[in-house]
mmCIF file of C-alpha atoms and ligand atoms in Angstrom:
data_model
loop_
_atom_site.group_PDB
_atom_site.id
_atom_site.type_symbol
_atom_site.label_atom_id
_atom_site.label_comp_id
_atom_site.label_asym_id
_atom_site.label_seq_id
_atom_site.Cartn_x
_atom_site.Cartn_y
_atom_site.Cartn_z
ATOM 1 C CA UNK B 102 50.446 32.996 77.447
ATOM 2 C CA UNK B 103 47.982 33.132 79.939
ATOM 3 C CA UNK B 104 45.047 32.744 77.930
ATOM 4 C CA UNK B 105 46.766 29.595 76.568
ATOM 5 C CA UNK B 106 47.629 28.338 79.788
ATOM 6 C CA UNK B 107 44.070 28.844 80.755
ATOM 7 C CA UNK B 108 42.779 26.617 77.833
ATOM 8 C CA UNK B 109 45.365 24.139 78.647
ATOM 9 C CA UNK B 110 44.364 23.588 81.999
ATOM 10 C CA UNK B 111 40.453 22.726 81.187
ATOM 11 C CA UNK B 112 39.358 23.171 77.352
ATOM 12 C CA UNK B 113 36.273 25.361 77.271
ATOM 13 C CA UNK B 114 34.494 23.004 75.380
ATOM 14 C CA UNK B 115 34.689 20.624 78.674
ATOM 15 C CA UNK B 116 35.897 17.436 77.469
ATOM 16 C CA UNK B 117 39.185 15.826 76.850
ATOM 17 C CA UNK B 118 39.484 15.981 73.018
ATOM 18 C CA UNK B 119 41.899 18.714 71.612
ATOM 19 C CA UNK B 120 39.437 20.311 69.967
ATOM 20 C CA UNK B 121 35.433 21.722 69.662
ATOM 21 C CA UNK B 122 33.907 18.280 68.238
ATOM 22 C CA UNK B 123 30.489 18.022 66.985
ATOM 23 C CA UNK B 124 29.481 14.708 68.290
ATOM 24 C CA UNK B 125 30.480 15.579 72.008
ATOM 25 C CA UNK B 126 28.521 18.981 71.625
ATOM 26 C CA UNK B 127 25.375 17.138 70.168
ATOM 27 C CA UNK B 128 25.318 14.552 73.099
ATOM 28 C CA UNK B 129 26.129 17.567 75.765
ATOM 29 C CA UNK B 130 23.078 19.623 74.227
ATOM 30 C CA UNK B 131 20.627 16.766 72.979
ATOM 31 C CA UNK B 132 21.447 14.011 75.173
ATOM 32 C CA UNK B 133 22.333 11.419 72.656
ATOM 33 C CA UNK B 134 23.820 10.638 69.629
ATOM 34 C CA UNK B 135 21.849 11.166 66.221
ATOM 35 C CA UNK B 136 22.431 9.896 62.731
ATOM 36 C CA UNK B 137 21.520 11.838 59.782
ATOM 37 C CA UNK B 138 19.439 10.664 57.336
ATOM 38 C CA UNK B 139 20.165 12.196 53.665
ATOM 39 C CA UNK B 140 17.364 13.471 51.611
ATOM 40 C CA UNK B 141 17.096 14.666 47.987
ATOM 41 C CA UNK B 142 14.010 16.867 47.889
ATOM 42 C CA UNK B 143 14.134 17.794 44.096
ATOM 43 C CA UNK B 144 15.541 21.199 45.030
ATOM 44 C CA UNK B 145 18.333 23.217 42.302
ATOM 45 C CA UNK B 146 20.641 26.264 42.940
ATOM 46 C CA UNK B 147 20.181 29.844 41.285
ATOM 47 C CA UNK B 148 23.472 29.243 39.833
ATOM 48 C CA UNK B 149 21.937 26.303 37.989
ATOM 49 C CA UNK B 150 18.693 27.350 37.174
ATOM 50 C CA UNK B 151 19.793 30.678 35.070
ATOM 51 C CA UNK B 152 18.208 32.982 38.397
ATOM 52 C CA UNK B 153 21.869 33.845 38.652
ATOM 53 C CA UNK B 154 23.793 31.765 36.688
ATOM 54 C CA UNK B 155 24.167 28.051 34.955
ATOM 55 C CA UNK B 156 26.380 25.135 35.021
ATOM 56 C CA UNK B 157 26.735 25.442 38.954
ATOM 57 C CA UNK B 158 29.613 25.432 41.445
ATOM 58 C CA UNK B 159 32.666 24.651 38.736
ATOM 59 C CA UNK B 160 33.828 21.722 41.610
ATOM 60 C CA UNK B 161 30.452 20.464 42.014
ATOM 61 C CA UNK B 162 28.762 16.846 41.418
ATOM 62 C CA UNK B 163 26.008 16.359 43.759
ATOM 63 C CA UNK B 164 26.028 12.344 42.715
ATOM 64 C CA UNK B 165 29.628 12.302 44.732
ATOM 65 C CA UNK B 166 27.784 12.799 47.707
ATOM 66 C CA UNK B 167 24.210 11.988 47.816
ATOM 67 C CA UNK B 168 23.848 8.270 49.209
ATOM 68 C CA UNK B 169 22.433 5.767 47.115
ATOM 69 C CA UNK B 170 18.952 6.179 48.574
ATOM 70 C CA UNK B 171 18.779 9.639 47.633
ATOM 71 C CA UNK B 172 16.298 9.999 45.038
ATOM 72 C CA UNK B 173 14.421 13.299 44.385
ATOM 73 C CA UNK B 174 11.878 10.893 42.313
ATOM 74 C CA UNK B 175 11.090 9.094 45.604
ATOM 75 C CA UNK B 176 8.766 10.584 48.090
ATOM 76 C CA UNK B 177 10.596 12.102 51.388
ATOM 77 C CA UNK B 178 9.130 9.548 53.703
ATOM 78 C CA UNK B 179 10.292 7.000 51.341
ATOM 79 C CA UNK B 180 13.923 8.220 51.714
ATOM 80 C CA UNK B 181 13.833 8.400 54.970
ATOM 81 C CA UNK B 182 12.606 4.668 55.572
ATOM 82 C CA UNK B 183 15.070 3.524 53.399
ATOM 83 C CA UNK B 184 18.026 5.620 54.945
ATOM 84 C CA UNK B 185 17.162 4.791 58.639
ATOM 85 C CA UNK B 186 17.028 1.110 57.185
ATOM 86 C CA UNK B 187 20.610 1.443 55.902
ATOM 87 C CA UNK B 188 21.687 2.706 59.016
ATOM 88 C CA UNK B 189 20.144 0.446 61.171
ATOM 89 C CA UNK B 190 22.501 -2.010 59.243
ATOM 90 C CA UNK B 191 25.780 -0.040 59.753
ATOM 91 C CA UNK B 192 24.868 1.453 63.257
ATOM 92 C CA UNK B 193 22.772 -0.661 65.138
ATOM 93 C CA UNK B 194 22.683 1.555 68.327
ATOM 94 C CA UNK B 195 21.386 4.505 66.872
ATOM 95 C CA UNK B 196 17.936 5.192 68.091
ATOM 96 C CA UNK B 197 17.028 8.771 66.570
ATOM 97 C CA UNK B 198 17.515 10.195 63.308
ATOM 98 C CA UNK B 199 17.382 14.009 61.958
ATOM 99 C CA UNK B 200 16.522 14.549 58.501
ATOM 100 C CA UNK B 201 19.411 15.694 56.350
ATOM 101 C CA UNK B 202 18.056 18.291 53.431
ATOM 102 C CA UNK B 203 21.443 17.979 51.551
ATOM 103 C CA UNK B 204 20.848 17.888 47.995
ATOM 104 C CA UNK B 205 21.440 21.179 46.021
ATOM 105 C CA UNK B 206 20.130 24.479 47.887
ATOM 106 C CA UNK B 207 17.269 23.316 50.703
ATOM 107 C CA UNK B 208 15.750 26.695 51.279
ATOM 108 C CA UNK B 209 15.659 27.796 47.731
ATOM 109 C CA UNK B 210 11.600 27.768 46.957
ATOM 110 C CA UNK B 211 8.648 29.623 48.577
ATOM 111 C CA UNK B 212 7.644 28.857 52.563
ATOM 112 C CA UNK B 213 4.742 26.834 51.773
ATOM 113 C CA UNK B 214 7.029 24.415 49.719
ATOM 114 C CA UNK B 215 9.327 24.281 52.577
ATOM 115 C CA UNK B 216 7.106 24.047 54.860
ATOM 116 C CA UNK B 217 5.146 21.020 53.207
ATOM 117 C CA UNK B 218 8.624 19.183 52.919
ATOM 118 C CA UNK B 219 10.063 19.632 56.377
ATOM 119 C CA UNK B 220 6.714 18.485 57.959
ATOM 120 C CA UNK B 221 6.565 15.642 55.902
ATOM 121 C CA UNK B 222 9.740 14.701 57.505
ATOM 122 C CA UNK B 223 8.929 15.615 61.000
ATOM 123 C CA UNK B 224 5.559 13.354 61.019
ATOM 124 C CA UNK B 225 8.025 10.262 60.939
ATOM 125 C CA UNK B 226 7.756 8.751 64.142
ATOM 126 C CA UNK B 227 11.910 8.493 64.387
ATOM 127 C CA UNK B 228 12.771 11.621 63.059
ATOM 128 C CA UNK B 229 13.743 14.483 65.763
ATOM 129 C CA UNK B 230 15.030 17.106 63.721
ATOM 130 C CA UNK B 231 16.058 18.726 60.573
ATOM 131 C CA UNK B 232 19.483 19.476 59.147
ATOM 132 C CA UNK B 233 18.962 22.209 56.273
ATOM 133 C CA UNK B 234 21.883 22.909 53.503
ATOM 134 C CA UNK B 235 21.828 25.613 51.735
ATOM 135 C CA UNK B 236 23.314 28.852 50.274
ATOM 136 C CA UNK B 237 24.088 32.223 51.921
ATOM 137 C CA UNK B 238 21.780 33.836 48.607
ATOM 138 C CA UNK B 239 18.759 30.920 49.361
ATOM 139 C CA UNK B 240 17.108 32.705 52.776
ATOM 140 C CA UNK B 241 15.390 35.768 53.461
ATOM 141 C CA UNK B 242 13.397 37.140 56.477
ATOM 142 C CA UNK B 243 10.003 35.196 55.498
ATOM 143 C CA UNK B 244 12.213 32.021 55.412
ATOM 144 C CA UNK B 245 14.052 32.746 58.142
ATOM 145 C CA UNK B 246 11.403 33.630 60.776
ATOM 146 C CA UNK B 247 9.815 30.127 59.067
ATOM 147 C CA UNK B 248 13.253 28.608 60.507
ATOM 148 C CA UNK B 249 13.420 30.320 63.842
ATOM 149 C CA UNK B 250 9.362 29.214 64.608
ATOM 150 C CA UNK B 251 10.259 25.897 63.443
ATOM 151 C CA UNK B 252 13.648 25.468 65.656
ATOM 152 C CA UNK B 253 11.223 26.274 68.678
ATOM 153 C CA UNK B 254 9.912 23.072 68.113
ATOM 154 C CA UNK B 255 12.072 20.590 66.873
ATOM 155 C CA UNK B 256 16.159 20.680 66.618
ATOM 156 C CA UNK B 257 17.351 22.456 63.997
ATOM 157 C CA UNK B 258 20.629 22.625 62.502
ATOM 158 C CA UNK B 259 20.849 25.441 59.463
ATOM 159 C CA UNK B 260 24.294 24.809 57.298
ATOM 160 C CA UNK B 261 25.554 27.520 54.506
ATOM 161 C CA UNK B 262 28.263 26.626 52.037
ATOM 162 C CA UNK B 263 30.075 29.385 51.758
ATOM 163 C CA UNK B 264 33.726 27.924 50.667
ATOM 164 C CA UNK B 265 35.810 30.690 50.730
ATOM 165 C CA UNK B 266 36.126 34.289 52.558
ATOM 166 C CA UNK B 267 37.768 35.758 49.205
ATOM 167 C CA UNK B 268 35.703 37.056 46.486
ATOM 168 C CA UNK B 269 37.987 36.137 44.019
ATOM 169 C CA UNK B 270 37.537 32.769 44.538
ATOM 170 C CA UNK B 271 33.806 32.705 44.683
ATOM 171 C CA UNK B 272 33.509 34.345 41.555
ATOM 172 C CA UNK B 273 36.075 32.085 39.821
ATOM 173 C CA UNK B 274 34.463 28.782 41.150
ATOM 174 C CA UNK B 275 30.796 30.408 39.926
ATOM 175 C CA UNK B 276 29.472 30.772 43.396
ATOM 176 C CA UNK B 277 27.278 33.475 42.338
ATOM 177 C CA UNK B 278 27.101 35.040 45.417
ATOM 178 C CA UNK B 279 29.537 37.174 47.444
ATOM 179 C CA UNK B 280 31.372 36.718 50.749
ATOM 180 C CA UNK B 281 29.347 39.586 52.132
ATOM 181 C CA UNK B 282 26.513 37.985 51.199
ATOM 182 C CA UNK B 283 27.335 34.868 52.997
ATOM 183 C CA UNK B 284 28.140 37.136 56.122
ATOM 184 C CA UNK B 285 24.420 38.886 56.024
ATOM 185 C CA UNK B 286 23.000 35.222 55.915
ATOM 186 C CA UNK B 287 24.938 34.113 59.545
ATOM 187 C CA UNK B 288 24.208 37.653 60.969
ATOM 188 C CA UNK B 289 20.463 37.500 60.210
ATOM 189 C CA UNK B 290 20.284 33.418 61.020
ATOM 190 C CA UNK B 291 22.347 34.344 64.340
ATOM 191 C CA UNK B 292 20.168 37.732 65.178
ATOM 192 C CA UNK B 293 17.015 34.984 65.059
ATOM 193 C CA UNK B 294 19.118 32.722 67.546
ATOM 194 C CA UNK B 295 19.526 29.796 64.786
ATOM 195 C CA UNK B 296 22.145 27.282 65.085
ATOM 196 C CA UNK B 297 23.975 28.105 62.286
ATOM 197 C CA UNK B 298 26.807 26.342 60.795
ATOM 198 C CA UNK B 299 28.977 26.587 57.511
ATOM 199 C CA UNK B 300 31.243 25.404 54.865
ATOM 200 C CA UNK B 301 34.557 25.883 53.715
ATOM 201 C CA UNK B 302 36.790 23.925 51.254
ATOM 202 C CA UNK B 303 40.543 24.318 51.004
ATOM 203 C CA UNK B 304 42.291 23.991 48.179
ATOM 204 C CA UNK B 305 40.451 26.359 45.689
ATOM 205 C CA UNK B 306 41.913 27.623 42.520
ATOM 206 C CA UNK B 307 43.734 30.773 42.760
ATOM 207 C CA UNK B 308 44.427 30.777 47.078
ATOM 208 C CA UNK B 309 47.493 30.349 48.489
ATOM 209 C CA UNK B 310 47.948 28.106 51.387
ATOM 210 C CA UNK B 311 48.668 31.630 53.661
ATOM 211 C CA UNK B 312 45.134 32.873 52.203
ATOM 212 C CA UNK B 313 43.770 29.693 53.350
ATOM 213 C CA UNK B 314 45.377 30.244 56.598
ATOM 214 C CA UNK B 315 44.130 33.497 57.330
ATOM 215 C CA UNK B 316 40.677 32.231 56.826
ATOM 216 C CA UNK B 317 40.852 31.245 60.270
ATOM 217 C CA UNK B 318 40.784 34.394 61.793
ATOM 218 C CA UNK B 319 38.019 35.924 59.483
ATOM 219 C CA UNK B 320 35.745 32.522 60.384
ATOM 220 C CA UNK B 321 36.769 33.181 64.099
ATOM 221 C CA UNK B 322 34.937 36.353 63.847
ATOM 222 C CA UNK B 323 31.987 35.314 61.872
ATOM 223 C CA UNK B 324 28.655 34.886 63.814
ATOM 224 C CA UNK B 325 28.462 30.655 63.417
ATOM 225 C CA UNK B 326 28.242 27.826 65.840
ATOM 226 C CA UNK B 327 29.829 25.298 63.683
ATOM 227 C CA UNK B 328 32.054 24.328 60.985
ATOM 228 C CA UNK B 329 32.543 21.630 57.995
ATOM 229 C CA UNK B 330 36.129 21.841 56.460
ATOM 230 C CA UNK B 331 36.712 20.027 53.225
ATOM 231 C CA UNK B 332 40.030 19.473 51.375
ATOM 232 C CA UNK B 333 38.968 20.364 47.475
ATOM 233 C CA UNK B 334 38.333 16.748 45.804
ATOM 234 C CA UNK B 335 38.368 17.237 42.324
ATOM 235 C CA UNK B 336 35.340 15.085 41.067
ATOM 236 C CA UNK B 337 35.324 13.415 37.086
ATOM 237 C CA UNK B 338 33.169 15.417 34.725
ATOM 238 C CA UNK B 339 33.282 18.694 36.587
ATOM 239 C CA UNK B 340 34.594 22.057 34.925
ATOM 240 C CA UNK B 341 36.938 21.816 37.633
ATOM 241 C CA UNK B 342 38.584 18.666 36.540
ATOM 242 C CA UNK B 343 39.158 20.439 33.039
ATOM 243 C CA UNK B 344 40.673 23.775 34.741
ATOM 244 C CA UNK B 345 43.175 21.653 37.254
ATOM 245 C CA UNK B 346 44.318 19.686 33.519
ATOM 246 C CA UNK B 347 44.748 22.781 31.737
ATOM 247 C CA UNK B 348 46.555 24.731 35.093
ATOM 248 C CA UNK B 349 47.649 22.540 37.605
ATOM 249 C CA UNK B 350 50.007 24.903 38.593
ATOM 250 C CA UNK B 351 46.959 27.430 39.860
ATOM 251 C CA UNK B 352 45.871 24.722 42.970
ATOM 252 C CA UNK B 353 47.507 23.665 46.085
ATOM 253 C CA UNK B 354 47.069 20.595 46.115
ATOM 254 C CA UNK B 355 47.867 18.932 49.704
ATOM 255 C CA UNK B 356 49.402 15.848 50.245
ATOM 256 C CA UNK B 357 48.291 14.320 53.295
ATOM 257 C CA UNK B 358 51.189 15.281 55.714
ATOM 258 C CA UNK B 359 50.638 19.074 53.949
ATOM 259 C CA UNK B 360 47.006 18.999 54.806
ATOM 260 C CA UNK B 361 47.702 17.632 58.625
ATOM 261 C CA UNK B 362 50.279 20.435 59.289
ATOM 262 C CA UNK B 363 47.793 22.699 57.860
ATOM 263 C CA UNK B 364 44.629 21.935 59.231
ATOM 264 C CA UNK B 365 46.611 21.562 63.079
ATOM 265 C CA UNK B 366 47.539 24.811 62.045
ATOM 266 C CA UNK B 367 44.235 26.060 61.041
ATOM 267 C CA UNK B 368 42.504 24.763 64.310
ATOM 268 C CA UNK B 369 45.235 26.260 66.319
ATOM 269 C CA UNK B 370 44.465 29.834 65.252
ATOM 270 C CA UNK B 371 40.344 28.929 65.193
ATOM 271 C CA UNK B 372 38.197 30.692 67.693
ATOM 272 C CA UNK B 373 37.359 27.824 70.445
ATOM 273 C CA UNK B 374 34.044 28.270 70.464
ATOM 274 C CA UNK B 375 33.200 27.364 67.483
ATOM 275 C CA UNK B 376 32.429 23.347 66.807
ATOM 276 C CA UNK B 377 34.166 21.695 64.305
ATOM 277 C CA UNK B 378 31.834 19.181 62.677
ATOM 278 C CA UNK B 379 34.345 17.722 59.957
ATOM 279 C CA UNK B 380 38.040 18.346 58.568
ATOM 280 C CA UNK B 381 37.889 16.691 55.714
ATOM 281 C CA UNK B 382 35.501 15.441 53.096
ATOM 282 C CA UNK B 383 35.281 11.798 51.607
ATOM 283 C CA UNK B 384 33.630 11.295 48.120
ATOM 284 C CA UNK B 385 33.335 7.638 46.619
ATOM 285 C CA UNK B 386 36.739 6.931 45.045
ATOM 286 C CA UNK B 387 34.745 6.354 41.911
ATOM 287 C CA UNK B 388 34.292 10.076 41.260
ATOM 288 C CA UNK B 389 37.667 11.314 42.105
ATOM 289 C CA UNK B 390 39.404 12.553 39.036
ATOM 290 C CA UNK B 391 42.527 11.446 41.030
ATOM 291 C CA UNK B 392 43.245 10.051 44.567
ATOM 292 C CA UNK B 393 45.724 11.790 46.493
ATOM 293 C CA UNK B 394 45.774 10.295 49.804
ATOM 294 C CA UNK B 395 44.916 6.519 49.758
ATOM 295 C CA UNK B 396 42.348 5.097 51.361
ATOM 296 C CA UNK B 397 41.713 6.732 54.725
ATOM 297 C CA UNK B 398 38.136 6.859 56.506
ATOM 298 C CA UNK B 399 37.325 10.025 57.972
ATOM 299 C CA UNK B 400 37.459 8.401 61.379
ATOM 300 C CA UNK B 401 40.589 7.600 60.914
ATOM 301 C CA UNK B 402 41.582 11.057 59.786
ATOM 302 C CA UNK B 403 39.967 12.533 62.954
ATOM 303 C CA UNK B 404 42.264 9.788 65.103
ATOM 304 C CA UNK B 405 45.131 11.082 63.239
ATOM 305 C CA UNK B 406 44.966 14.752 63.543
ATOM 306 C CA UNK B 407 44.117 14.203 67.413
ATOM 307 C CA UNK B 408 47.131 12.102 67.404
ATOM 308 C CA UNK B 409 49.573 14.476 66.022
ATOM 309 C CA UNK B 410 47.930 17.324 68.330
ATOM 310 C CA UNK B 411 48.273 15.258 70.884
ATOM 311 C CA UNK B 412 52.274 14.934 69.855
ATOM 312 C CA UNK B 413 52.793 18.445 69.466
ATOM 313 C CA UNK B 414 50.602 19.407 72.702
ATOM 314 C CA UNK B 415 48.415 21.592 70.962
ATOM 315 C CA UNK B 416 44.512 22.378 70.818
ATOM 316 C CA UNK B 417 42.150 24.342 69.229
ATOM 317 C CA UNK B 418 42.227 28.068 69.764
ATOM 318 C CA UNK B 419 46.175 27.637 71.297
ATOM 319 C CA UNK B 420 46.697 30.605 69.090
ATOM 320 C CA UNK B 421 43.255 32.556 68.861
ATOM 321 C CA UNK B 422 43.362 35.636 69.958
ATOM 322 C CA UNK B 423 40.017 36.838 70.862
ATOM 323 C CA UNK B 424 40.856 40.746 70.016
ATOM 324 C CA UNK B 425 39.964 41.901 66.339
ATOM 325 C CA UNK B 426 42.929 41.037 64.000
ATOM 326 C CA UNK B 427 44.988 39.394 66.734
ATOM 327 C CA UNK B 428 46.320 35.886 66.397
ATOM 328 C CA UNK B 429 48.475 34.852 69.155
ATOM 329 C CA UNK B 430 52.148 33.623 68.076
ATOM 330 C CA UNK B 431 53.392 30.066 68.546
HETATM 331 S S1 SF4 O 505 25.371 25.624 45.836
HETATM 332 FE FE1 SF4 O 505 26.240 23.226 46.218
HETATM 333 S S2 SF4 O 505 24.498 22.159 44.904
HETATM 334 FE FE2 SF4 O 505 24.220 24.375 44.270
HETATM 335 S S3 SF4 O 505 25.807 24.055 42.334
HETATM 336 FE FE3 SF4 O 505 27.046 24.803 44.170
HETATM 337 S S4 SF4 O 505 28.055 23.053 45.356
HETATM 338 FE FE4 SF4 O 505 26.462 22.388 43.775
#
């Protein structure tokens, strides 16, 4: 219990919250909070356009996550201006912004095309950096070298959709890449010093809760700085909805109490050095095939998770063992 006691005496992330929280980490590094302005720059994905497959991931409907000001028919600058106006109405204090290339796979193009889009965003006076969401199979040495150069001139957060550590799942949801591809992309990014994050989904078909929990140990050993977790949300009109309707027993659907219990166990096993950006996803209710948790906003959910961690007197990494394959009991 020595390591556990050391952590409880003062968390390694140096603030009082019980997990390594993104906003606090960002403020510590960059000195201020910044709002993300989403951009749909008209990209597609290799499992949509036929290069690797068609139809995209079985759960995907990008409209469910894209704010209304994001339309690929609008120039990047216009999307930024409308996005900033939208945020200024909601969060008056925010003074600086990051351009979030969010929709589809935002490195799935030549370096010249990427440079044109990213530089346009960075030329906006209120944009201080970029967040680039992409897939592990949409980067190569040339693109990563370009991103490394760019990261020396502005804030740059790279974000990979990985979704699952299991190839059986990745294949079932039509990702078109393997977990090995994901590890290779993370290693290539980390070796260039890029600030790299990843996204995972809990509740994908065919995965047991035990398998999902074990992902905490796998993720803990990956060369990444940030993670976002989502519960599976079944979106209307997707192939996943059809699959769920035909075979609901293949899905671990979490009630809110189940998820609270699960996510806390997960966080306890997660490497405390990894910054957590999200615990849940929040698609607009009109897109959801089924509503399971009632109305809970993301900030309320974070509050409930922290409250429960307080009650249990637990924290991120309490059961993490840095030795390979080790998980501290408890
Ligand atoms: S990679 Fe992302 S955007 Fe592309 S189909 Fe899959 S979930 Fe949708």
